[in-house]
PDB file of C-alpha atoms in Angstrom:
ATOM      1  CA  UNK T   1       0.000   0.000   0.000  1.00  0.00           C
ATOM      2  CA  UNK T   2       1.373   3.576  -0.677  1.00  0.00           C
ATOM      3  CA  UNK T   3      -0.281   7.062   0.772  1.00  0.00           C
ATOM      4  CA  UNK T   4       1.087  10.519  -0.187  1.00  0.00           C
ATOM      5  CA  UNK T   5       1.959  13.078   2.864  1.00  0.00           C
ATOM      6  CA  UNK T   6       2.206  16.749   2.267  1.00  0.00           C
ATOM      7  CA  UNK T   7       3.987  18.882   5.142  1.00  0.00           C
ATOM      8  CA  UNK T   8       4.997  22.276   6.064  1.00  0.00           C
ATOM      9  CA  UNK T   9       8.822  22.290   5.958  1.00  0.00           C
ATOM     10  CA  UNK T  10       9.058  22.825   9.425  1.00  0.00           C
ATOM     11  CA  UNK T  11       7.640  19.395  10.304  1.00  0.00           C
ATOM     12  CA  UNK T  12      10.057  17.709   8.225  1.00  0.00           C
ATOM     13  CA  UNK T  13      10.910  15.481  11.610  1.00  0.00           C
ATOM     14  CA  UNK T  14       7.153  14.654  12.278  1.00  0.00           C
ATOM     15  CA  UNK T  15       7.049  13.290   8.542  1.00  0.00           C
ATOM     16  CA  UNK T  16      10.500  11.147   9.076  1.00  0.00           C
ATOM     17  CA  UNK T  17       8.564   9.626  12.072  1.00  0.00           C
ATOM     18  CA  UNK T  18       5.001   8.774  10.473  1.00  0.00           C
ATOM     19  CA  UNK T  19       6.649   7.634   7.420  1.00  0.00           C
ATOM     20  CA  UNK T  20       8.896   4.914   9.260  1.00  0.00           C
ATOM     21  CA  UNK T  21       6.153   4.184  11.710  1.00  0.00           C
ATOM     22  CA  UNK T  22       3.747   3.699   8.241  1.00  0.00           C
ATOM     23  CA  UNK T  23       6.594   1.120   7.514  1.00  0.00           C
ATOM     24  CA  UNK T  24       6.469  -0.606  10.345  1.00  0.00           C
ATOM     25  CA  UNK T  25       2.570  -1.328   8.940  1.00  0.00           C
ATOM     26  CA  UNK T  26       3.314  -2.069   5.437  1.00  0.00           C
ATOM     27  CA  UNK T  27       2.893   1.685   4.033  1.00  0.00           C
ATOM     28  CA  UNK T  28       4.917   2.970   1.919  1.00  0.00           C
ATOM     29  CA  UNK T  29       4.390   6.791   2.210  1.00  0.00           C
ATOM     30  CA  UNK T  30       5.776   9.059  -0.280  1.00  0.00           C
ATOM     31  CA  UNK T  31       6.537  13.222   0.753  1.00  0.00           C
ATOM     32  CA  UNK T  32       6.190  16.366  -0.428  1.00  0.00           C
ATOM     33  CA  UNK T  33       6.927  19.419   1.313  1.00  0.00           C
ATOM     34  CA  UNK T  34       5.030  22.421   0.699  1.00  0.00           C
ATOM     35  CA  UNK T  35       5.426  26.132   1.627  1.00  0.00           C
ATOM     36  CA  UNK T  36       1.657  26.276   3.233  1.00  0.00           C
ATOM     37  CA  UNK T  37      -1.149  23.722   3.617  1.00  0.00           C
ATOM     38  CA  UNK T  38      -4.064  26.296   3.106  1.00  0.00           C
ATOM     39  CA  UNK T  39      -8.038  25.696   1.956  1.00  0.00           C
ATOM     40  CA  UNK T  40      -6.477  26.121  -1.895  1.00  0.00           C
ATOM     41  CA  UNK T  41      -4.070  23.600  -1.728  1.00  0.00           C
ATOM     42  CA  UNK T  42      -6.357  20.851  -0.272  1.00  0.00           C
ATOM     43  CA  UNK T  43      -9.014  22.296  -3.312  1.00  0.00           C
ATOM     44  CA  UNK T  44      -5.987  22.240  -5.808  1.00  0.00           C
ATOM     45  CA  UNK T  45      -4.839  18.569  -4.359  1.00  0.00           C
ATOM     46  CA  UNK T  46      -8.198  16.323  -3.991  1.00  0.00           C
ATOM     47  CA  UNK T  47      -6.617  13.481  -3.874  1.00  0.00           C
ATOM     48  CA  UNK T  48      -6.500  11.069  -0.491  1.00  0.00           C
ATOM     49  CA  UNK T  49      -3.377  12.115   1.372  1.00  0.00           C
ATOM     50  CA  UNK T  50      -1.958  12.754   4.580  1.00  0.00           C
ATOM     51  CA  UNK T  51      -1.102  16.053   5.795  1.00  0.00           C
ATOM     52  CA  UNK T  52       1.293  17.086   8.891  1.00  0.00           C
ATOM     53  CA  UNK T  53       0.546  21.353   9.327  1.00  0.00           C
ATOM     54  CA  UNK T  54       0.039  23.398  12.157  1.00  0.00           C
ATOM     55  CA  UNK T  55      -3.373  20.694  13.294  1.00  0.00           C
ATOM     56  CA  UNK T  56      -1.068  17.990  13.435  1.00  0.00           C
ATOM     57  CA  UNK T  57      -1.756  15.029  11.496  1.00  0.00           C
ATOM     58  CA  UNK T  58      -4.967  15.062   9.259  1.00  0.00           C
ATOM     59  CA  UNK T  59      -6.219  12.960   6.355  1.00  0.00           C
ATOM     60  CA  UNK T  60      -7.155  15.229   3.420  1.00  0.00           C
ATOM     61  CA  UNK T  61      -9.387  14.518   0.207  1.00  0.00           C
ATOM     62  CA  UNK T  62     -11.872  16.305  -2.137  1.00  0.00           C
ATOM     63  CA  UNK T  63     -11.075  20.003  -0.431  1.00  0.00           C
ATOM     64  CA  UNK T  64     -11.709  18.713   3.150  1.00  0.00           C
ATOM     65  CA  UNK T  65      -9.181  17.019   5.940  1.00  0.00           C
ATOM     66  CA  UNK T  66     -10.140  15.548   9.145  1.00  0.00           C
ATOM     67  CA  UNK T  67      -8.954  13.689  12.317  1.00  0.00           C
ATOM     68  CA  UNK T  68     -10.024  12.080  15.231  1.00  0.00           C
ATOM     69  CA  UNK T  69     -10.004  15.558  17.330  1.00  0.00           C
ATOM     70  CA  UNK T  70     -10.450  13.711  21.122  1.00  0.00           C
ATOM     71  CA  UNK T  71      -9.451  17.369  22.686  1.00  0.00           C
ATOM     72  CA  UNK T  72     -12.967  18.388  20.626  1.00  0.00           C
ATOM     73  CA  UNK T  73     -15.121  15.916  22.447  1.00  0.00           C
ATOM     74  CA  UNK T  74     -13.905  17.814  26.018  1.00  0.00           C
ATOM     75  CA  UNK T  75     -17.041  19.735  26.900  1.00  0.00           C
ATOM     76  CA  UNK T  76     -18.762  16.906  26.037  1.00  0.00           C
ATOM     77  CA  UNK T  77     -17.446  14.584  28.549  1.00  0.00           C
ATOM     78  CA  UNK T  78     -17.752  17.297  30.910  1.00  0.00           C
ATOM     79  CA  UNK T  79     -21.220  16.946  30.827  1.00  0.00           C
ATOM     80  CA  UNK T  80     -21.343  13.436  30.609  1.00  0.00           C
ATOM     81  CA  UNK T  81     -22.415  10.960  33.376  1.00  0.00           C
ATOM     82  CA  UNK T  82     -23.581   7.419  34.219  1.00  0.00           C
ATOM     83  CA  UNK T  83     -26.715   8.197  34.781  1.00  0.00           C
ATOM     84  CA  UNK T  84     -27.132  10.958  30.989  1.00  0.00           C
ATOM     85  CA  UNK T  85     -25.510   8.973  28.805  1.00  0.00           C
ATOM     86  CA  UNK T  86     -27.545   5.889  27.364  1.00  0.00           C
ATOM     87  CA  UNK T  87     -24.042   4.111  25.865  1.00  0.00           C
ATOM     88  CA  UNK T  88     -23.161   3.787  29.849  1.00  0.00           C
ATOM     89  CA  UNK T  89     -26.698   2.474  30.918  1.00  0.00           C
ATOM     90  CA  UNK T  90     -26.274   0.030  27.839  1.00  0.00           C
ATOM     91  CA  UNK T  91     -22.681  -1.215  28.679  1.00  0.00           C
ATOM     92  CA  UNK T  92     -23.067  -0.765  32.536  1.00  0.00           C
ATOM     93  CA  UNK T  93     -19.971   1.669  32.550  1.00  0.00           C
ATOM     94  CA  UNK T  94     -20.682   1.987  36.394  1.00  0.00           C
ATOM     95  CA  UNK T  95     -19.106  -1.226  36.791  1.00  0.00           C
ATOM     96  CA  UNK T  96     -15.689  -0.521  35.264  1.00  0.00           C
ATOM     97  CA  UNK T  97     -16.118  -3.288  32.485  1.00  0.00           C
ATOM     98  CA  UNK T  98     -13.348  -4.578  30.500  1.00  0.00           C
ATOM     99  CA  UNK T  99     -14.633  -3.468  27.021  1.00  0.00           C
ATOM    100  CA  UNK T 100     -13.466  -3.918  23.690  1.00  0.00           C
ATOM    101  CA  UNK T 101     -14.624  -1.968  20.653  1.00  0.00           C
ATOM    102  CA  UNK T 102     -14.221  -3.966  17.895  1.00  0.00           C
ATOM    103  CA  UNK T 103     -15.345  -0.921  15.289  1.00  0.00           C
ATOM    104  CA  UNK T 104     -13.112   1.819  16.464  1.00  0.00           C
ATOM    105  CA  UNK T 105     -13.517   4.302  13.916  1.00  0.00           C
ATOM    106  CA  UNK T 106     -12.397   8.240  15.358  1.00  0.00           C
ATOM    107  CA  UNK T 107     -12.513   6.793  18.771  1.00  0.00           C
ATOM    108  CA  UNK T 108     -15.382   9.164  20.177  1.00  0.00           C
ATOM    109  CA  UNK T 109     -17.604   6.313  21.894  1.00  0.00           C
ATOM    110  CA  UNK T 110     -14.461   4.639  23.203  1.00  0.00           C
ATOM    111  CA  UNK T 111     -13.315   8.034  24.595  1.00  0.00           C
ATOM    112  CA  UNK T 112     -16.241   8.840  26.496  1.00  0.00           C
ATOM    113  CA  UNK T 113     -16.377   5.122  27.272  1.00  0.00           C
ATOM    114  CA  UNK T 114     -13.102   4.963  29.651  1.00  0.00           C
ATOM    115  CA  UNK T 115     -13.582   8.518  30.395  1.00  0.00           C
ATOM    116  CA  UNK T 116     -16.744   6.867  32.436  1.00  0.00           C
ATOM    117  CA  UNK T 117     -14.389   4.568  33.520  1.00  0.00           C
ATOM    118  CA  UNK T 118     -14.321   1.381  31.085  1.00  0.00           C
ATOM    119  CA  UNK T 119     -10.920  -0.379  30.500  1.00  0.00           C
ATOM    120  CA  UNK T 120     -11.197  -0.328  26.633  1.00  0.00           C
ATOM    121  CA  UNK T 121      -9.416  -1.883  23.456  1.00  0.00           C
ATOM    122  CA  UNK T 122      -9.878  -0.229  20.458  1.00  0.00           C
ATOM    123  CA  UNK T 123      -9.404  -2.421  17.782  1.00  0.00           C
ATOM    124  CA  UNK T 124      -8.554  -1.495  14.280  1.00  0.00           C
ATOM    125  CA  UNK T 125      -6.863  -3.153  10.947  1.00  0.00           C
ATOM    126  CA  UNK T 126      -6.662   0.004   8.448  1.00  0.00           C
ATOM    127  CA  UNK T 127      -2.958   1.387   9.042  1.00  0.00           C
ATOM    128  CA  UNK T 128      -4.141   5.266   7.826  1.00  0.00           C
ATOM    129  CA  UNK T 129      -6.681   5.053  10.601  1.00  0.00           C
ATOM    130  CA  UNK T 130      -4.707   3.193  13.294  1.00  0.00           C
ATOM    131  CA  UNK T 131      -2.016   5.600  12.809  1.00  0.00           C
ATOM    132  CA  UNK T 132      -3.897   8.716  12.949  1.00  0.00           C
ATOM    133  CA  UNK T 133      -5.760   7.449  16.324  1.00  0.00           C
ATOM    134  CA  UNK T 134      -2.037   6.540  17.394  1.00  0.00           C
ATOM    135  CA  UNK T 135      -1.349  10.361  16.837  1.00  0.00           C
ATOM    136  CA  UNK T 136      -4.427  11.807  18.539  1.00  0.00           C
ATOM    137  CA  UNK T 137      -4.005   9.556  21.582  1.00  0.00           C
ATOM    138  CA  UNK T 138      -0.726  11.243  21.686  1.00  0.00           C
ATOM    139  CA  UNK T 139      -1.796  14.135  21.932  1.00  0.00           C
ATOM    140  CA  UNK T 140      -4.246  13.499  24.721  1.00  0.00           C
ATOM    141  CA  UNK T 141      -1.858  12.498  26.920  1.00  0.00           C
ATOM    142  CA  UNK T 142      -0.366  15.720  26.799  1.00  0.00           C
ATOM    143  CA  UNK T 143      -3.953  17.298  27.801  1.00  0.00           C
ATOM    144  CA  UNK T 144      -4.818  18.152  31.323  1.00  0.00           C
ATOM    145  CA  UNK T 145      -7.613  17.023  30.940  1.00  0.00           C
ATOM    146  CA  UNK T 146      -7.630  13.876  28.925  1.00  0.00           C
ATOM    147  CA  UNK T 147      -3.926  12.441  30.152  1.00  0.00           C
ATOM    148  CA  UNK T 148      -5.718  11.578  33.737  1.00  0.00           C
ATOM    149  CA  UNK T 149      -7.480   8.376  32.159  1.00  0.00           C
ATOM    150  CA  UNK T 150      -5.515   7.437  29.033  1.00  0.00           C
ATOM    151  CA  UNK T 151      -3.812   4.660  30.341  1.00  0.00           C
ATOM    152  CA  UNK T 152      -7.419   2.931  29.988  1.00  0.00           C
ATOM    153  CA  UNK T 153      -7.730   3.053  26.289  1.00  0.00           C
ATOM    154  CA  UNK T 154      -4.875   0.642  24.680  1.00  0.00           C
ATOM    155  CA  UNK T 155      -4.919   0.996  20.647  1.00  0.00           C
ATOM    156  CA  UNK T 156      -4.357  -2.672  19.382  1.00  0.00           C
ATOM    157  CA  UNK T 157      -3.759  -2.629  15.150  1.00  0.00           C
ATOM    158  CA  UNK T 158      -5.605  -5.939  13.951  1.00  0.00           C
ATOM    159  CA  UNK T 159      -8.721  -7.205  11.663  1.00  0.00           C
ATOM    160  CA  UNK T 160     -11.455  -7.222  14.495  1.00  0.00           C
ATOM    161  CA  UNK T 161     -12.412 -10.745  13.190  1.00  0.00           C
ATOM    162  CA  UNK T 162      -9.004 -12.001  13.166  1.00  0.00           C
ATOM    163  CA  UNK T 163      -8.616 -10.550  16.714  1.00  0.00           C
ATOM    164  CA  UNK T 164     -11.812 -12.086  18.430  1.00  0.00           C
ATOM    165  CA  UNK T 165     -11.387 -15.313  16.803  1.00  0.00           C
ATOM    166  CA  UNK T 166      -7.986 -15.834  18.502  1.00  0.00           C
ATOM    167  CA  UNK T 167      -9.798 -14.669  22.030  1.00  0.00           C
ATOM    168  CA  UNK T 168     -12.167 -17.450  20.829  1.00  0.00           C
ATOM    169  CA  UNK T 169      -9.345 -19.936  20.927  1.00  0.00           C
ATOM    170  CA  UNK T 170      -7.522 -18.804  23.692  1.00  0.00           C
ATOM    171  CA  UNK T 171     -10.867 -19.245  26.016  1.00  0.00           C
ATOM    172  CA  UNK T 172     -10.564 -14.968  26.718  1.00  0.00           C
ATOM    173  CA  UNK T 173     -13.706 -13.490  28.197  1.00  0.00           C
ATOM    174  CA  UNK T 174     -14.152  -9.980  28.186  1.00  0.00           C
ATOM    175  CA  UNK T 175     -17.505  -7.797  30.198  1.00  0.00           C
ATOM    176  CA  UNK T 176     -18.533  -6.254  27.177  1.00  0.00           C
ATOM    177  CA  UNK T 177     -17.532  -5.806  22.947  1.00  0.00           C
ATOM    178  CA  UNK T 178     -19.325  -2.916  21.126  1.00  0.00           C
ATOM    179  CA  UNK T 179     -20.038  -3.004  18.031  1.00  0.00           C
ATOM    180  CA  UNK T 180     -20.810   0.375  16.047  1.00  0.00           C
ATOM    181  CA  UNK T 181     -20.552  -0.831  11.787  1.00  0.00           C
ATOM    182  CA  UNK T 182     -19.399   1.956   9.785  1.00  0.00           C
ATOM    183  CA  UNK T 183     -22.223   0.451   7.072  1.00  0.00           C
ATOM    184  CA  UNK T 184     -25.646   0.236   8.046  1.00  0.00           C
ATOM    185  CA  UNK T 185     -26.970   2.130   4.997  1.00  0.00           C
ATOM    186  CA  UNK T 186     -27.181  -0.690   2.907  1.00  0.00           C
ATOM    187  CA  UNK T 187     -29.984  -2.274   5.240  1.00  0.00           C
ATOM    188  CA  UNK T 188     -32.204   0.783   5.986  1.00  0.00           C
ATOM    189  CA  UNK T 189     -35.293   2.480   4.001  1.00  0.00           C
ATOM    190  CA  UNK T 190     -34.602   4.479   1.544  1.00  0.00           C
ATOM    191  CA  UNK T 191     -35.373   7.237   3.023  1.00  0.00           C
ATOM    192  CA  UNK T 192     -33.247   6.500   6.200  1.00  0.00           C
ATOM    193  CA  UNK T 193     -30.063   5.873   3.137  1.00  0.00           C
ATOM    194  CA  UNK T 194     -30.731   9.322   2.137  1.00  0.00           C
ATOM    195  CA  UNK T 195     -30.925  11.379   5.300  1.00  0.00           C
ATOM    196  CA  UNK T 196     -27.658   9.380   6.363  1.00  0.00           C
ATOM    197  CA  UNK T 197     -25.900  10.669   2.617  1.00  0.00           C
ATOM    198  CA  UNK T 198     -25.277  13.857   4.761  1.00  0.00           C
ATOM    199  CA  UNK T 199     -22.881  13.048   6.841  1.00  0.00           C
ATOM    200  CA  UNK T 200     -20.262  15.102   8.233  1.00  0.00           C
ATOM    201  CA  UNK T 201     -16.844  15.651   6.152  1.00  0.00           C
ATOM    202  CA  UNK T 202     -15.331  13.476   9.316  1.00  0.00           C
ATOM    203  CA  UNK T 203     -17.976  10.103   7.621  1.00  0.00           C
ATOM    204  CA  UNK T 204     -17.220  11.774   4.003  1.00  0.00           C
ATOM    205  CA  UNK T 205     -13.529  10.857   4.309  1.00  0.00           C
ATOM    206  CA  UNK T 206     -13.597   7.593   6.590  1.00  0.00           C
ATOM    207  CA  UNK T 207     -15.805   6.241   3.635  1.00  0.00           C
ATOM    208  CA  UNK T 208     -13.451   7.209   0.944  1.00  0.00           C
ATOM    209  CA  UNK T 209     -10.348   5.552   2.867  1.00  0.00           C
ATOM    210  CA  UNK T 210     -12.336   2.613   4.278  1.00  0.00           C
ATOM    211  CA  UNK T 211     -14.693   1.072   1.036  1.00  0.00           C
ATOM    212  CA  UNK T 212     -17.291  -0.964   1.803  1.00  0.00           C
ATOM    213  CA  UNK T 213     -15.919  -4.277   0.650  1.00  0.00           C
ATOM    214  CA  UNK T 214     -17.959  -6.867   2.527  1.00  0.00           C
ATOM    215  CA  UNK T 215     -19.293  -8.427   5.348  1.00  0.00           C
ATOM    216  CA  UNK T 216     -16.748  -7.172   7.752  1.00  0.00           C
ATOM    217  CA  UNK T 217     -17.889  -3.722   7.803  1.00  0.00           C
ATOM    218  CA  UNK T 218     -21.335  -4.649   8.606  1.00  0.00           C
ATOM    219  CA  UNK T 219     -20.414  -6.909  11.415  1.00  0.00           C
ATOM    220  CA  UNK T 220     -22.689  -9.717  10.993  1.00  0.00           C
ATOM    221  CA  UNK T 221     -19.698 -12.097  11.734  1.00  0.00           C
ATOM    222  CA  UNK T 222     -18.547  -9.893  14.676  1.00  0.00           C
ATOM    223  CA  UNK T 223     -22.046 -10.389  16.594  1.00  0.00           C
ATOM    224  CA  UNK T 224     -21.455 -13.428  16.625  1.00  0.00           C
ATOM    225  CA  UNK T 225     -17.879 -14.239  17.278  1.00  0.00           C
ATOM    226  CA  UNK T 226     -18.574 -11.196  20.128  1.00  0.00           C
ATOM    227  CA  UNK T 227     -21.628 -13.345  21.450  1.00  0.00           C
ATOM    228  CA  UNK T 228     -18.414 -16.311  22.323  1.00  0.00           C
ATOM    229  CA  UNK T 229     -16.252 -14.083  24.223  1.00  0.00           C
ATOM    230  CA  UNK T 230     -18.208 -11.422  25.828  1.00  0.00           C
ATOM    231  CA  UNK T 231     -21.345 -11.112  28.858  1.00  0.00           C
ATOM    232  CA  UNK T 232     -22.936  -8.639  27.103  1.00  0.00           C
ATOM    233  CA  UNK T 233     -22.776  -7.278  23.380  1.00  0.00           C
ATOM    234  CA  UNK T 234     -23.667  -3.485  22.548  1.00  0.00           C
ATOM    235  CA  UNK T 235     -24.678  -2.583  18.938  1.00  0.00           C
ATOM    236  CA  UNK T 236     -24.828   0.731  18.158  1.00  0.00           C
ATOM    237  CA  UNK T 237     -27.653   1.648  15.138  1.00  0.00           C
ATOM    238  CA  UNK T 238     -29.223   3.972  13.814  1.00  0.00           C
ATOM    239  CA  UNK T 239     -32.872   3.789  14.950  1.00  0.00           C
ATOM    240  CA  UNK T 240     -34.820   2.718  12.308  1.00  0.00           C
ATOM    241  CA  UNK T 241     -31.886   0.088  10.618  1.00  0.00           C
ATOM    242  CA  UNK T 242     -32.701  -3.754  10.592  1.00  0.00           C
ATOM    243  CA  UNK T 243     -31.450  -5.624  13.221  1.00  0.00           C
ATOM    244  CA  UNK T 244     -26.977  -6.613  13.183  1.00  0.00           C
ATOM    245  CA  UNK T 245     -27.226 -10.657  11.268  1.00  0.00           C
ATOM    246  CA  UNK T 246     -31.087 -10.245  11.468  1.00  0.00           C
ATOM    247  CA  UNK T 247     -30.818 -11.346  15.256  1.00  0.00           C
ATOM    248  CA  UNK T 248     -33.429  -9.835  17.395  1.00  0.00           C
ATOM    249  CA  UNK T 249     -31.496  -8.288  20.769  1.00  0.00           C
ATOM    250  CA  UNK T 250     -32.372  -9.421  24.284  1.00  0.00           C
ATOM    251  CA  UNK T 251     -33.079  -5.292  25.209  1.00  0.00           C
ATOM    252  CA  UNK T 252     -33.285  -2.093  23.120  1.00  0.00           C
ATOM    253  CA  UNK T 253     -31.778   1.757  24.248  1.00  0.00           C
ATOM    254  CA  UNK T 254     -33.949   3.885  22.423  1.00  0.00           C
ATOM    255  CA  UNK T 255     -32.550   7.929  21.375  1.00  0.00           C
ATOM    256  CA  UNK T 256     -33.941   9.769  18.963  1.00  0.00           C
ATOM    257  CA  UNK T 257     -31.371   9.131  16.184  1.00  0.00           C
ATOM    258  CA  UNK T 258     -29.672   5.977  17.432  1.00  0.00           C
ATOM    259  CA  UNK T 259     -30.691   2.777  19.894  1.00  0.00           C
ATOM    260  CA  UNK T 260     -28.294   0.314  21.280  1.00  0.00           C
ATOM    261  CA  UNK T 261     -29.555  -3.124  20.989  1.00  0.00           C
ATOM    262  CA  UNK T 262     -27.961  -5.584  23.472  1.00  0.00           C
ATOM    263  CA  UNK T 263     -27.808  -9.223  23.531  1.00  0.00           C
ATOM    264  CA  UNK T 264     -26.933 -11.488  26.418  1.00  0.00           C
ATOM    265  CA  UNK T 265     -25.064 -14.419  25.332  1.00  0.00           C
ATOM    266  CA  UNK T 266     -26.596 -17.942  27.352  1.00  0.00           C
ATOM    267  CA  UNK T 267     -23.914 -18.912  29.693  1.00  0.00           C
TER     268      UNK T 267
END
């Protein structure tokens, strides 16, 4: 796999280090440094590429960039609690579970997650994406704010199915695995696929660097490799998609936009 990187001069060093850490996952990135990363160059350069500027480390395509900005979901978990949040009635954060999100995505759910106090594993097998949560956890551990519970969210670079399989085999049993598919369009109404067509530039570029390209992305097989390991599995939806693998949950969280459909594995 090869990605391009454009950078500011001055971060020359911070492009030596992605670039062999990229190796390290089987990237080949390729440089080019540029006077200044602006709004025209990303209009002038659509293509997918990295870009290292005064924001740190973004991905960039079709005008727009984006990363997983944790320091942006601050006031947010400043508001949060057990008893507001419907994620932490769902995967009975009270309890301190060991948790692993098998769909990791910008890390937002997994972040408010341990913030509430879950021990969590965010799993995930695209290097781009791995490396640019790498880089944002960074960066929260140099945050007053975030740094204090950091050392419960462990970043772990594997295929989700790959991964719970081998807990399979090993006999590993975790509290909880959530499960939030980056996909669900394909199995809603129509008019559900075209309200969810305006997504934020943040969904924009995940879809362009992650392609749907099968069954993994839904997470039919992860329900139920999930269901072997885990007391209790979460599924995140949006409210009016078909059930994950057609397989009616044991209890429903209802929102407005989402629900989180939980299912109890016997034994």
């Amino acid at each position: 796999m090869q990605m391009q990187c454009y950078y500011q001069a001055e971060y020359e060093q911070a492009f030596q280090q992605l670039k062999s850490r990229l190796a390290e996952l089987k990237v080949q990135l390729n440089g080019q440094a540029v006077e200044k990363i602006n709004a025209r160059f990303l209009r002038l350069n659509p293509e997918m590429a990295l870009v290292i500027d005064s924001d740190g480390l973004s991905l960039a395509a079709n005008g727009m960039k984006m990363q997983p900005d944790w320091r942006a979901e601050i006031p947010r978990l400043k508001r949060a609690s057990l008893k507001s949040e419907m994620i932490a009635r769902a995967c009975q954060l009270g309890e301190k579970p060991s948790l692993i999100d098998a769909t990791a995505g910008l890390g937002h759910d997994s972040l408010l997650m341990a913030y509430l106090g879950a021990e969590v594993r965010l799993v995930e097998r695209h290097p781009i994406l791995f490396v640019l949560l790498e880089y944002t956890k960074a960066q929260a551990e140099q945050d007053p704010f975030l740094k204090s519970f950091m050392s419960r969210i462990q970043l772990i670079y594997a295929d989700s199915n790959s991964y719970l399989q081998q807990l399979v085999q090993h006999g590993e049993q975790v509290d909880v695995v959530y499960l939030d598919p980056m996909f669900p369009q394909r199995d809603q109404n129509q008019q559900a696929v075209k309200k969810q067509a305006q997504v934020k530039k943040q969904m924009q570029l995940l879809h362009l660097l992650l392609p749907e390209d099968g069954e993994m992305d839904l997470g039919d097989q992860l329900l139920h490799l999930a269901s072997q390991i885990a007391k209790r599995v979460i599924v995140k939806r949006p409210r009016h998609a078909v059930y994950l693998a057609d397989q009616s949950p044991d209890h429903q969280w209802l929102g407005d936009a989402c629900r989180f459909d939980a299912y109890f594995p016997k034994g």
